[in-house]
PDB file of C-alpha atoms and ligand atoms in Angstrom:
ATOM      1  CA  UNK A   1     200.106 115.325 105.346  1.00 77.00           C
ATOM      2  CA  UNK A   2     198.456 114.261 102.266  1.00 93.00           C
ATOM      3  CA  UNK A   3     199.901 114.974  99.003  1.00 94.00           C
ATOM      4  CA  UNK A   4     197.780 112.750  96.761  1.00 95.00           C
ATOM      5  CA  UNK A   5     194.639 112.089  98.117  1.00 97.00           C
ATOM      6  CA  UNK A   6     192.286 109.893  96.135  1.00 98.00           C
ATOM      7  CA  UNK A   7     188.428 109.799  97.496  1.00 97.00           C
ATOM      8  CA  UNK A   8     185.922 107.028  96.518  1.00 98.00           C
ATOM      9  CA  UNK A   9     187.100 106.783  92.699  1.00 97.00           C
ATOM     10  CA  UNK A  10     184.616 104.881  90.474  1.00 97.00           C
ATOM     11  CA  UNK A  11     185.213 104.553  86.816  1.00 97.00           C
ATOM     12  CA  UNK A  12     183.443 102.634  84.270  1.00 97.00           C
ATOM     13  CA  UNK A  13     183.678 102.154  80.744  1.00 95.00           C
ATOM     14  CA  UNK A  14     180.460 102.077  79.545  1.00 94.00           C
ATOM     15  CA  UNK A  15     178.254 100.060  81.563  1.00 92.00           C
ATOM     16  CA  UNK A  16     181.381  97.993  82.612  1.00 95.00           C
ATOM     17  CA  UNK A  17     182.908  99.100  86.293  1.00 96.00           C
ATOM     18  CA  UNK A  18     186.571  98.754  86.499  1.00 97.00           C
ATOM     19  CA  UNK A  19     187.241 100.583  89.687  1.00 98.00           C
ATOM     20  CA  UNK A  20     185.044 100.882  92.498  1.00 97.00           C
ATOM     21  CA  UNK A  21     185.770 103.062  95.775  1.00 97.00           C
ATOM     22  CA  UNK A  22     189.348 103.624  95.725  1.00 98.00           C
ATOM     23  CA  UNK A  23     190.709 105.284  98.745  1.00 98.00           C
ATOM     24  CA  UNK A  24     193.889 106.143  98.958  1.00 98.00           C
ATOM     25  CA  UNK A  25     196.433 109.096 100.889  1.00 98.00           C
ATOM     26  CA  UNK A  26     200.068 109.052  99.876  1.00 98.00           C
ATOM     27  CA  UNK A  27     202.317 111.882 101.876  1.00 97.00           C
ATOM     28  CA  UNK A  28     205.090 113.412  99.055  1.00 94.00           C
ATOM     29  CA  UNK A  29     208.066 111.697  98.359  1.00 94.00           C
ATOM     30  CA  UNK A  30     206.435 108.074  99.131  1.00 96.00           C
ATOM     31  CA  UNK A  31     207.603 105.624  96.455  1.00 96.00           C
ATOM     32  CA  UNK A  32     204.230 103.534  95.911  1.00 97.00           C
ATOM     33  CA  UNK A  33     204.449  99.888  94.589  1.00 97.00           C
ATOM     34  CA  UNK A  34     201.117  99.125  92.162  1.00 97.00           C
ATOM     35  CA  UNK A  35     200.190  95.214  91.508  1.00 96.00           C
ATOM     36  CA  UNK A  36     197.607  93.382  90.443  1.00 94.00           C
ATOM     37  CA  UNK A  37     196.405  90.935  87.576  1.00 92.00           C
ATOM     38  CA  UNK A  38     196.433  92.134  84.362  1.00 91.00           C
ATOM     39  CA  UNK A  39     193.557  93.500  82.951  1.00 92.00           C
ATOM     40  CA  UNK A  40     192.582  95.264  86.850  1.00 94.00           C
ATOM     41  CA  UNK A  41     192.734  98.707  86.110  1.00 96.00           C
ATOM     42  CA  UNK A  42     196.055  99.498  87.167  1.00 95.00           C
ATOM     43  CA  UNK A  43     196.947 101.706  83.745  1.00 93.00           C
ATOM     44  CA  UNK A  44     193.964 103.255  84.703  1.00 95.00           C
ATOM     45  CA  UNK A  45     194.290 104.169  87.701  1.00 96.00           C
ATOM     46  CA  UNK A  46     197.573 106.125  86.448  1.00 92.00           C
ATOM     47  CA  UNK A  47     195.738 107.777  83.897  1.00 90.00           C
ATOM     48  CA  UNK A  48     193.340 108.920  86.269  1.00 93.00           C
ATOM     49  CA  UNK A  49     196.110 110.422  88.058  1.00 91.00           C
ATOM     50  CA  UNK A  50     197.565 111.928  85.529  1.00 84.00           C
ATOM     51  CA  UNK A  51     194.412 113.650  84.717  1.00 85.00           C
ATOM     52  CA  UNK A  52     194.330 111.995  80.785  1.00 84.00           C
ATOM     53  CA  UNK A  53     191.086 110.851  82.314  1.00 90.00           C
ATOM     54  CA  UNK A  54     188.028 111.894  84.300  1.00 92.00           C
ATOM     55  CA  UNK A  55     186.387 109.201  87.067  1.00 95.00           C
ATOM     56  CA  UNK A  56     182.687 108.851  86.634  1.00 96.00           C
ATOM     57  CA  UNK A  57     182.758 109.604  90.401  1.00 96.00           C
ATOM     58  CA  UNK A  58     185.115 110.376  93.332  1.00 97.00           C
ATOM     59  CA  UNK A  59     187.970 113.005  93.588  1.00 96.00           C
ATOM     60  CA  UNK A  60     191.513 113.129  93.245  1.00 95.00           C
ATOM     61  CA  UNK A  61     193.523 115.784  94.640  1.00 93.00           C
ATOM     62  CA  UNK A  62     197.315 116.748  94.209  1.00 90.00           C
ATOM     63  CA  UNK A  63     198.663 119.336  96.773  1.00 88.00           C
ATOM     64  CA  UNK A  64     195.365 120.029  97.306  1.00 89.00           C
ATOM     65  CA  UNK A  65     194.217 121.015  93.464  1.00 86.00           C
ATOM     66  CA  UNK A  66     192.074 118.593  90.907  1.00 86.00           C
ATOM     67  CA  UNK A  67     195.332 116.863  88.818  1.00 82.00           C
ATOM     68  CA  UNK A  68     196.489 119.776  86.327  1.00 74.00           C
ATOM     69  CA  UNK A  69     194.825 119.007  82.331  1.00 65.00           C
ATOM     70  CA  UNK A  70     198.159 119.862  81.190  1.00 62.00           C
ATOM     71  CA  UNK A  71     200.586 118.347  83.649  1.00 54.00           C
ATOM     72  CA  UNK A  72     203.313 120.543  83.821  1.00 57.00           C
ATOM     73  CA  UNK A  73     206.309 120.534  85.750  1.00 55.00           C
ATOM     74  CA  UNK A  74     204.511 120.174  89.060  1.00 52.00           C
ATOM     75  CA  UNK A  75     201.848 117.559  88.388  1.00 50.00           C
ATOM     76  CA  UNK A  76     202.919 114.589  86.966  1.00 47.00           C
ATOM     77  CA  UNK A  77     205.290 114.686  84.018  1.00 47.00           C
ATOM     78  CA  UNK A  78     205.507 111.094  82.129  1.00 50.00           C
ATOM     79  CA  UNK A  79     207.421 110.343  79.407  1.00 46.00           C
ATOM     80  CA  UNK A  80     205.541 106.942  78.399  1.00 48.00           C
ATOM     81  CA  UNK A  81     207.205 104.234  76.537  1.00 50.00           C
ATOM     82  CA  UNK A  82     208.487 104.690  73.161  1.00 49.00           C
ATOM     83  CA  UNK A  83     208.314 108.968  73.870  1.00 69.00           C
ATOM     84  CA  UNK A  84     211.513 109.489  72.819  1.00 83.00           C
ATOM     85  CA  UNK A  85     211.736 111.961  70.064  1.00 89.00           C
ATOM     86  CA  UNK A  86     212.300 110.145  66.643  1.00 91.00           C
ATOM     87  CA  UNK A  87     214.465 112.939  64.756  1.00 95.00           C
ATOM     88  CA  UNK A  88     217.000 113.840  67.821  1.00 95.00           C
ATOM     89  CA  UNK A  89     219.682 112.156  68.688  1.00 97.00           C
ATOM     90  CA  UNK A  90     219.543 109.711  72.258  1.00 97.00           C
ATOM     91  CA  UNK A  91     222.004 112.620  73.967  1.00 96.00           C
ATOM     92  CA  UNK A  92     219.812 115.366  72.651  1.00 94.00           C
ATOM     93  CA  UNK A  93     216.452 113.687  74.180  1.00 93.00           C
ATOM     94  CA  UNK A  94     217.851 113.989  77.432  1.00 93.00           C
ATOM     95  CA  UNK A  95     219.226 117.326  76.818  1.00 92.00           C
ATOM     96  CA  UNK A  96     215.463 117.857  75.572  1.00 88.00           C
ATOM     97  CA  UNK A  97     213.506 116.460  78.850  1.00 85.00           C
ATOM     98  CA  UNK A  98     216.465 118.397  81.019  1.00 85.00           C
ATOM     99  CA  UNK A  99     215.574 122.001  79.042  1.00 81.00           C
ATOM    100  CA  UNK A 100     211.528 120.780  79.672  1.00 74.00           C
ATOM    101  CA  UNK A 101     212.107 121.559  83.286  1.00 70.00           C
ATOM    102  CA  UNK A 102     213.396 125.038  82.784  1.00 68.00           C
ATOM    103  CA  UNK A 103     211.042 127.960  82.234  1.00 58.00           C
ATOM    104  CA  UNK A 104     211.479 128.439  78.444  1.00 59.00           C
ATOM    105  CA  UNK A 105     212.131 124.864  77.828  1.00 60.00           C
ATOM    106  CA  UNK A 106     215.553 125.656  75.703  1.00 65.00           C
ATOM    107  CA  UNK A 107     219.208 126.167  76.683  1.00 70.00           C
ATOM    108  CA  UNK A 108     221.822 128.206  75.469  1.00 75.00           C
ATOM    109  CA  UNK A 109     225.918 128.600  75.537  1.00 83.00           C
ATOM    110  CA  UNK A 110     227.346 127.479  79.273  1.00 83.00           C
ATOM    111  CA  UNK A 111     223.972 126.051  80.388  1.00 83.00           C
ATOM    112  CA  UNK A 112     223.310 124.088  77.224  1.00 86.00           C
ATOM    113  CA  UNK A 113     226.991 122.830  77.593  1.00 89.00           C
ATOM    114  CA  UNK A 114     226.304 121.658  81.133  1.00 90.00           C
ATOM    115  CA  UNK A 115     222.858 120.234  80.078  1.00 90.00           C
ATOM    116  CA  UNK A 116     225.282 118.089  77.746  1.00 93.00           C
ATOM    117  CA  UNK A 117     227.643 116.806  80.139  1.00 94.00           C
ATOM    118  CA  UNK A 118     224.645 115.957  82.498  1.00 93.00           C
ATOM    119  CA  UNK A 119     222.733 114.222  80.040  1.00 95.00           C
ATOM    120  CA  UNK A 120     226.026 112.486  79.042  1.00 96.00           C
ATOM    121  CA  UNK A 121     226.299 110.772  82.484  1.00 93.00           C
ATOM    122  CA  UNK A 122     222.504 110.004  82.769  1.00 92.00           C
ATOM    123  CA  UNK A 123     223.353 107.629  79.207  1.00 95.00           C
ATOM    124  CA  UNK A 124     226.308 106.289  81.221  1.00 92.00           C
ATOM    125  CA  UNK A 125     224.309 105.457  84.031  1.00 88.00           C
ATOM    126  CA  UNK A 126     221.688 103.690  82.078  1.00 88.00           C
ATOM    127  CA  UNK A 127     223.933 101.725  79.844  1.00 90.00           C
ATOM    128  CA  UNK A 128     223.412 103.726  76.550  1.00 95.00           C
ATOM    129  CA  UNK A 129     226.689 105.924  76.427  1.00 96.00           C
ATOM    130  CA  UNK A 130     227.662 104.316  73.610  1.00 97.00           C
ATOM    131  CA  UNK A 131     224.582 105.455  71.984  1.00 97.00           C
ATOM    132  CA  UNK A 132     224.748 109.088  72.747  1.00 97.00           C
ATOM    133  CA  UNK A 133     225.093 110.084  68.815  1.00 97.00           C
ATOM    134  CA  UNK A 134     222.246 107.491  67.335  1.00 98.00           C
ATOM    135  CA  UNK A 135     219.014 108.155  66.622  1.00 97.00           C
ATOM    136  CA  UNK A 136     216.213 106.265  68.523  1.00 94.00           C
ATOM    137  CA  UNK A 137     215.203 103.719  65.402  1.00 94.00           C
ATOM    138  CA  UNK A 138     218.480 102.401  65.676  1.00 96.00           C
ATOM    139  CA  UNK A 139     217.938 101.430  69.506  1.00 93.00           C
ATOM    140  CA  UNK A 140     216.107  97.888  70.615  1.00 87.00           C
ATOM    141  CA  UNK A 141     213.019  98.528  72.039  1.00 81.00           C
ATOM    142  CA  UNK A 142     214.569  98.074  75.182  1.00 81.00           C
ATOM    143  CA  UNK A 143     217.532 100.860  74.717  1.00 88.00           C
ATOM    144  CA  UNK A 144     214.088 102.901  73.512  1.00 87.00           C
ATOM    145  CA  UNK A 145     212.526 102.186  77.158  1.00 82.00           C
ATOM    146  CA  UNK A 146     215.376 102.964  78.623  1.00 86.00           C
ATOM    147  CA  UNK A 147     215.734 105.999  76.814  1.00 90.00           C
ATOM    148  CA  UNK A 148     212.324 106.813  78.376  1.00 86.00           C
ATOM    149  CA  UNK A 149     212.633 105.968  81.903  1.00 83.00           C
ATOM    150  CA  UNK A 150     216.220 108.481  81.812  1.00 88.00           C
ATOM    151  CA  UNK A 151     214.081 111.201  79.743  1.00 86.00           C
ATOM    152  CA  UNK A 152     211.391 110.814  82.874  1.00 81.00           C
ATOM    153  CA  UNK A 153     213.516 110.749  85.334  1.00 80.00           C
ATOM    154  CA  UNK A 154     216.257 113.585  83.876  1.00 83.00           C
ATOM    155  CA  UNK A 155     212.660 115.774  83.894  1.00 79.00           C
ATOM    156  CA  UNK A 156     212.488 115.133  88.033  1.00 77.00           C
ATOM    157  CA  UNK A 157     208.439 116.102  87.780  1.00 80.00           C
ATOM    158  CA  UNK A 158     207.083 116.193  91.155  1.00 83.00           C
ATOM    159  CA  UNK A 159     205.444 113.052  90.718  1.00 86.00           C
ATOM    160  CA  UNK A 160     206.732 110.390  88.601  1.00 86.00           C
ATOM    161  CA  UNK A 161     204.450 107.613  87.148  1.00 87.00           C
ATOM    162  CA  UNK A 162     206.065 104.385  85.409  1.00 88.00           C
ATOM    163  CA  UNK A 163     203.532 102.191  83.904  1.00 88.00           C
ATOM    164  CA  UNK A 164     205.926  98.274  83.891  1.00 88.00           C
ATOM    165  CA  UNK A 165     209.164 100.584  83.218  1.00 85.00           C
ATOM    166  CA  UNK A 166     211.580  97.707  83.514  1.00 86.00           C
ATOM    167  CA  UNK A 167     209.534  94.877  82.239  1.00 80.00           C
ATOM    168  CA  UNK A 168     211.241  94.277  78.923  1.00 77.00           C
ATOM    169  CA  UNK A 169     214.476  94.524  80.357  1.00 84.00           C
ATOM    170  CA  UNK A 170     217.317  91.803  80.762  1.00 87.00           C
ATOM    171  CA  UNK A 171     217.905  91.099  84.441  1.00 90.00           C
ATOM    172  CA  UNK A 172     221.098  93.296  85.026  1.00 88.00           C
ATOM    173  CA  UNK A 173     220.109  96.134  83.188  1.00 87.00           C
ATOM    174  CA  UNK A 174     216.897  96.089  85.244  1.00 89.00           C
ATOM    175  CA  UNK A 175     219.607  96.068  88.455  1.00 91.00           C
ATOM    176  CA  UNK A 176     221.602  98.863  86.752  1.00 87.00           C
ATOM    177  CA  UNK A 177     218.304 101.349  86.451  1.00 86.00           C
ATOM    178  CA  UNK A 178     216.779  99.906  89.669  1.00 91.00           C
ATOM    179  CA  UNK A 179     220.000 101.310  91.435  1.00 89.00           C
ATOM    180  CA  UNK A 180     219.523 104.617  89.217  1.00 84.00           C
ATOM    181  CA  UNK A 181     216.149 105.405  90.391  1.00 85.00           C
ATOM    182  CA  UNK A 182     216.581 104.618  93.899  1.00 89.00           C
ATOM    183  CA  UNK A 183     219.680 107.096  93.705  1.00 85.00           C
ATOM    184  CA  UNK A 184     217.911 109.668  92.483  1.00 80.00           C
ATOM    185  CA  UNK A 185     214.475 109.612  93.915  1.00 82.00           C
ATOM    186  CA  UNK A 186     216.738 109.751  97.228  1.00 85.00           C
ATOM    187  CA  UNK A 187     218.626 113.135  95.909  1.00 84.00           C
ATOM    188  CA  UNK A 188     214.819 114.750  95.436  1.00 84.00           C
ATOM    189  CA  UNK A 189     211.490 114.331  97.538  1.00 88.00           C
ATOM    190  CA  UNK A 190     209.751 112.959  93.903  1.00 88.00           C
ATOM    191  CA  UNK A 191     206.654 110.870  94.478  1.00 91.00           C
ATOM    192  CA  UNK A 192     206.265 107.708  92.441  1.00 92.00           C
ATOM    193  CA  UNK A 193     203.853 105.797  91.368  1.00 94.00           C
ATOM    194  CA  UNK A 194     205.116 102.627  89.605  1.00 94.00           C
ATOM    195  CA  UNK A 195     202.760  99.644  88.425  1.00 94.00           C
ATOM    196  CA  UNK A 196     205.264  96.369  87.865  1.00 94.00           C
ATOM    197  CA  UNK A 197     204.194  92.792  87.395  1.00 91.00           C
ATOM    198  CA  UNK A 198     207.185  91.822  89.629  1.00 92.00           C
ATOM    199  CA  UNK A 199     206.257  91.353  93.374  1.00 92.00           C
ATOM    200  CA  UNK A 200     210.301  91.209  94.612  1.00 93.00           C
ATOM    201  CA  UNK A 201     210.608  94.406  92.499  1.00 95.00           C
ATOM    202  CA  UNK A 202     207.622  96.321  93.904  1.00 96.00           C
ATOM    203  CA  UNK A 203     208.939  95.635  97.564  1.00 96.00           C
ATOM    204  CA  UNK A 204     212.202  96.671  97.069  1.00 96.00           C
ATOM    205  CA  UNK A 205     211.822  99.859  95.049  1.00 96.00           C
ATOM    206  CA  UNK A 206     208.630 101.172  96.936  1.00 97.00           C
ATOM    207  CA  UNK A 207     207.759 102.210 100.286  1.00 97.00           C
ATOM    208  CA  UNK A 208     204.490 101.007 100.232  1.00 98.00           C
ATOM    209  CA  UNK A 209     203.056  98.283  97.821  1.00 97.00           C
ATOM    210  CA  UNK A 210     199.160  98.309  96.846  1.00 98.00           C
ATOM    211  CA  UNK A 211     197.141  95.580  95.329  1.00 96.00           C
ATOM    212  CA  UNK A 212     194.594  95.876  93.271  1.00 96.00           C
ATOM    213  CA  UNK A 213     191.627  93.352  93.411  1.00 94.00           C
ATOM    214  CA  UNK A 214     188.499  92.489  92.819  1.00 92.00           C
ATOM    215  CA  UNK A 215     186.606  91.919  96.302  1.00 87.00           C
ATOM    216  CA  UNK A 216     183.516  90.810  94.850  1.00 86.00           C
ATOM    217  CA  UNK A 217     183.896  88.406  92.202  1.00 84.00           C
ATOM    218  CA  UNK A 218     180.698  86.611  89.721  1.00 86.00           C
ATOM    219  CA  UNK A 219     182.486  83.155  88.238  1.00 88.00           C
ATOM    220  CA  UNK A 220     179.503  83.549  85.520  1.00 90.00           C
ATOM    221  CA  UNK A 221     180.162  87.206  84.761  1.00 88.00           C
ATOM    222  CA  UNK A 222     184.284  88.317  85.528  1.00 83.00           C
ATOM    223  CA  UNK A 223     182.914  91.614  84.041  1.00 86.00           C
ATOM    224  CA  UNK A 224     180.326  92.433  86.797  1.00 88.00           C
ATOM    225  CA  UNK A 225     182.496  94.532  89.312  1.00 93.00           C
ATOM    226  CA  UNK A 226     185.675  96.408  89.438  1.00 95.00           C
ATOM    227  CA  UNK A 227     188.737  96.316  91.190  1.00 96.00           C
ATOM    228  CA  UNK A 228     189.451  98.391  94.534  1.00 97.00           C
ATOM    229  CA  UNK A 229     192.513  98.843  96.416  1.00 97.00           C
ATOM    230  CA  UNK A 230     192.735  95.137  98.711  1.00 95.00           C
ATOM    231  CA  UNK A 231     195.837  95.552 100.585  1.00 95.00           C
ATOM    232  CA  UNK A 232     198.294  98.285 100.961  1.00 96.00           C
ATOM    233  CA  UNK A 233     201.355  96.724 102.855  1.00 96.00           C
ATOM    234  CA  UNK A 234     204.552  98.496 103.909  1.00 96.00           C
ATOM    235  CA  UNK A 235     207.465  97.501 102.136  1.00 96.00           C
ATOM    236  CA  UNK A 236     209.656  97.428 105.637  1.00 95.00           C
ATOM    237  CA  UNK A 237     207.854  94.654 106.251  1.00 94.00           C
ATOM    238  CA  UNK A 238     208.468  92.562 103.536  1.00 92.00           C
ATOM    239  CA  UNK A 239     208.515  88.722 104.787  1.00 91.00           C
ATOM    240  CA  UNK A 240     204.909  89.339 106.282  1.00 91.00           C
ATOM    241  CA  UNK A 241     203.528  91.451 102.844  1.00 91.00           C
ATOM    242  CA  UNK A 242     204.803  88.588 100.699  1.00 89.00           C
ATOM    243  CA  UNK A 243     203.306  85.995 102.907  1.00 88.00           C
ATOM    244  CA  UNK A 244     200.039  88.212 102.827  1.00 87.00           C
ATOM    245  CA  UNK A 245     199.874  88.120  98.547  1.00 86.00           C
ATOM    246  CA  UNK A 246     200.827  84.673  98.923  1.00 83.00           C
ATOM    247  CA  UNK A 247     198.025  83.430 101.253  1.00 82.00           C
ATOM    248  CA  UNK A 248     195.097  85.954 100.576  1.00 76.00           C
ATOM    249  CA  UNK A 249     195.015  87.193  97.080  1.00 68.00           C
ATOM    250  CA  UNK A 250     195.635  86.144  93.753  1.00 63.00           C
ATOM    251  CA  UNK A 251     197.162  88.873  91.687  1.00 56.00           C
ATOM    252  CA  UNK A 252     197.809  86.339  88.540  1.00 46.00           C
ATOM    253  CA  UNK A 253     193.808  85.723  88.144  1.00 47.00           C
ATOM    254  CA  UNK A 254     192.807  86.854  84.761  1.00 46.00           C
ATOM    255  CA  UNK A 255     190.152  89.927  85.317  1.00 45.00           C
TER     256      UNK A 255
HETATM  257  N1  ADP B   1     189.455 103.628  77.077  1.00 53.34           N
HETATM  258  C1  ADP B   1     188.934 102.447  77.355  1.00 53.34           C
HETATM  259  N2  ADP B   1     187.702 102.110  76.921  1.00 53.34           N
HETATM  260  C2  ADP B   1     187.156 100.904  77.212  1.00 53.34           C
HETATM  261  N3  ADP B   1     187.770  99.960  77.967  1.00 53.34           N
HETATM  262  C3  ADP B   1     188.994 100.247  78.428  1.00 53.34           C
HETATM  263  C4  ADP B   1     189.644 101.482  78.157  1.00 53.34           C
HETATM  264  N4  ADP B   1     190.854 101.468  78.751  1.00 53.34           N
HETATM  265  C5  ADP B   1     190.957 100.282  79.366  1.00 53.34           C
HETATM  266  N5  ADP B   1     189.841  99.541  79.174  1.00 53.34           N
HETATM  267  C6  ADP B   1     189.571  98.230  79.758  1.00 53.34           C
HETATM  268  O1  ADP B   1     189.617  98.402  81.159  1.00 53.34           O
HETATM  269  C7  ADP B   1     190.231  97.291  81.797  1.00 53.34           C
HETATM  270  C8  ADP B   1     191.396  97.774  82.655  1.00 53.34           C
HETATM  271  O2  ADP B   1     192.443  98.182  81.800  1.00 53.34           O
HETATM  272  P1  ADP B   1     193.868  98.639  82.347  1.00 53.34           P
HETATM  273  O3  ADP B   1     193.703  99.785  83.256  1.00 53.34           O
HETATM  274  O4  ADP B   1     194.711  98.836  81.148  1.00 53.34           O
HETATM  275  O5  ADP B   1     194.329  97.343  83.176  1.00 53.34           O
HETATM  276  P2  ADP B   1     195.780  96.965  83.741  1.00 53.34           P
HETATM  277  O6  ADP B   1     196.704  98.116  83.514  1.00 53.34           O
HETATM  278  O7  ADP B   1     195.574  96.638  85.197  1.00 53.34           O
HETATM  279  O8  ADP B   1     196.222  95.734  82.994  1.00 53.34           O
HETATM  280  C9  ADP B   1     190.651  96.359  80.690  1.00 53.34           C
HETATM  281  O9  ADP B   1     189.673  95.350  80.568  1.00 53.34           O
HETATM  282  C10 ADP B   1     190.652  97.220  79.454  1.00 53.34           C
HETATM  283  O10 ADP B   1     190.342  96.452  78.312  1.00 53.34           O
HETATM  284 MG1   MG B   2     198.425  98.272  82.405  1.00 53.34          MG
END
């Protein structure tokens, strides 16, 4: 069964096409891998998703429905980089994306208390317990990102969309949330769609990794056509997909 189904997308900019007949059917609680070169349309494509924008043709469907204009609970909660509230305190924006998921979106007595200690172990698990008291100018930008991916992921929408969530991070924190969002996307059936410049890191955190491409391609005008879904590999078959990138696209080429 289909819980995101995406049918013939098209969307331009102005006369310029960036995506051209995308196709695509993910079933809910895939984790789904997004590459490409920079520049494709991948950002896009997750905007598109997320309903921030409207394709100039084609339909996108979530559980059936056109993506919600206000993503709520349901439809694809993102807490972008650098979201973090400015004037709470790092334990209170977790607290704060925790209380989002609850109908009234605030907490009192036992239940904010529990809220607390949750949010306390979330900073724990992503390296910012120490932190739990400062306020988010006093973080690096990437305690602030990290911040962000916990505040996403402490929300547990129903579809979860990281644009590069991990790509300013130093190699073992990167381990250290890896591990964290594995963990939890196993404890719920969320569905993720996660764009990463990292090949290794799109195969090992996603079921299925997609590559966005240009298939028809004008060396005198780069600008002429957009990008489509090229491959769509499954991660349990890793050796082959890399071997695949490697030999038959080029996901570094400038668009
Ligand atoms: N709102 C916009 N208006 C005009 N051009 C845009 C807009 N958003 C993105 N673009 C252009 O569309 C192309 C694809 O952008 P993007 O989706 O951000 O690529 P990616 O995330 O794959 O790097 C880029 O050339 C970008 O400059
Ligand atoms: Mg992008």
């Amino acid at each position: 069964m289909s819980f995101v189904t995406v049918r013939n997308i098209f969307q331009s900019y102005g006369t310029r096409p960036i995506l051209e007949r995308v196709n695509l059917d993910v079933a809910e609680g895939t984790f789904v891998s997004i590459v490409g070169a920079s520049g494709c349309g991948k950002s896009t494509f997750l905007r598109l998703l997320l309903a921030e924008e409207r394709p100039t043709r084609g339909e996108i469907r979530i559980d059936g429905a056109p993506p919600a204009l206000e993503p709520g609970r349901e439809r694809g909660v993102v807490f972008q980089r650098y979201s973090v509230f400015p004037h709470m305190t790092v334990l209170d924006n977790i607290v704060a994306a925790d209380a989002f998921t609850r109908r009234f979106g605030l907490l009192f007595g036992a239940e904010r208390r529990a809220a607390r200690a949750r949010a306390a172990e979330t900073l724990d698990r992503i390296g910012l317990g120490h932190m739990a008291e400062a306020y988010p100018a006093a973080l690096s930008g990437g305690m602030q990102q990290r911040l962000a991916i916990g505040q996403a992921l402490t929300a547990r929408p129903r579809i979860l969309l990281l644009d590069e969530p991990f790509g300013a991070l130093d190699p073992g924190t990167r381990l250290a949330m890896h591990d964290f969002l594995l963990e939890l996307k196993a404890g719920t059936n969320m569905t993720v769609f996660m764009v990463t410049h990292d090949i290794e890191e799109g195969f090992k955190l996603g079921d299925r990794l997609i590559v966005f491409d240009k298939p028809r391609w004008d060396p005198t005008d780069p600008n002429a056509y957009g990008a489509t879904i090229t491959y769509d590999l499954d991660t349990r078959r890793r050796d082959e997909g890399i071997q695949t990138l490697l030999e038959e696209t080029n996901v570094h080429r400038p668009a």
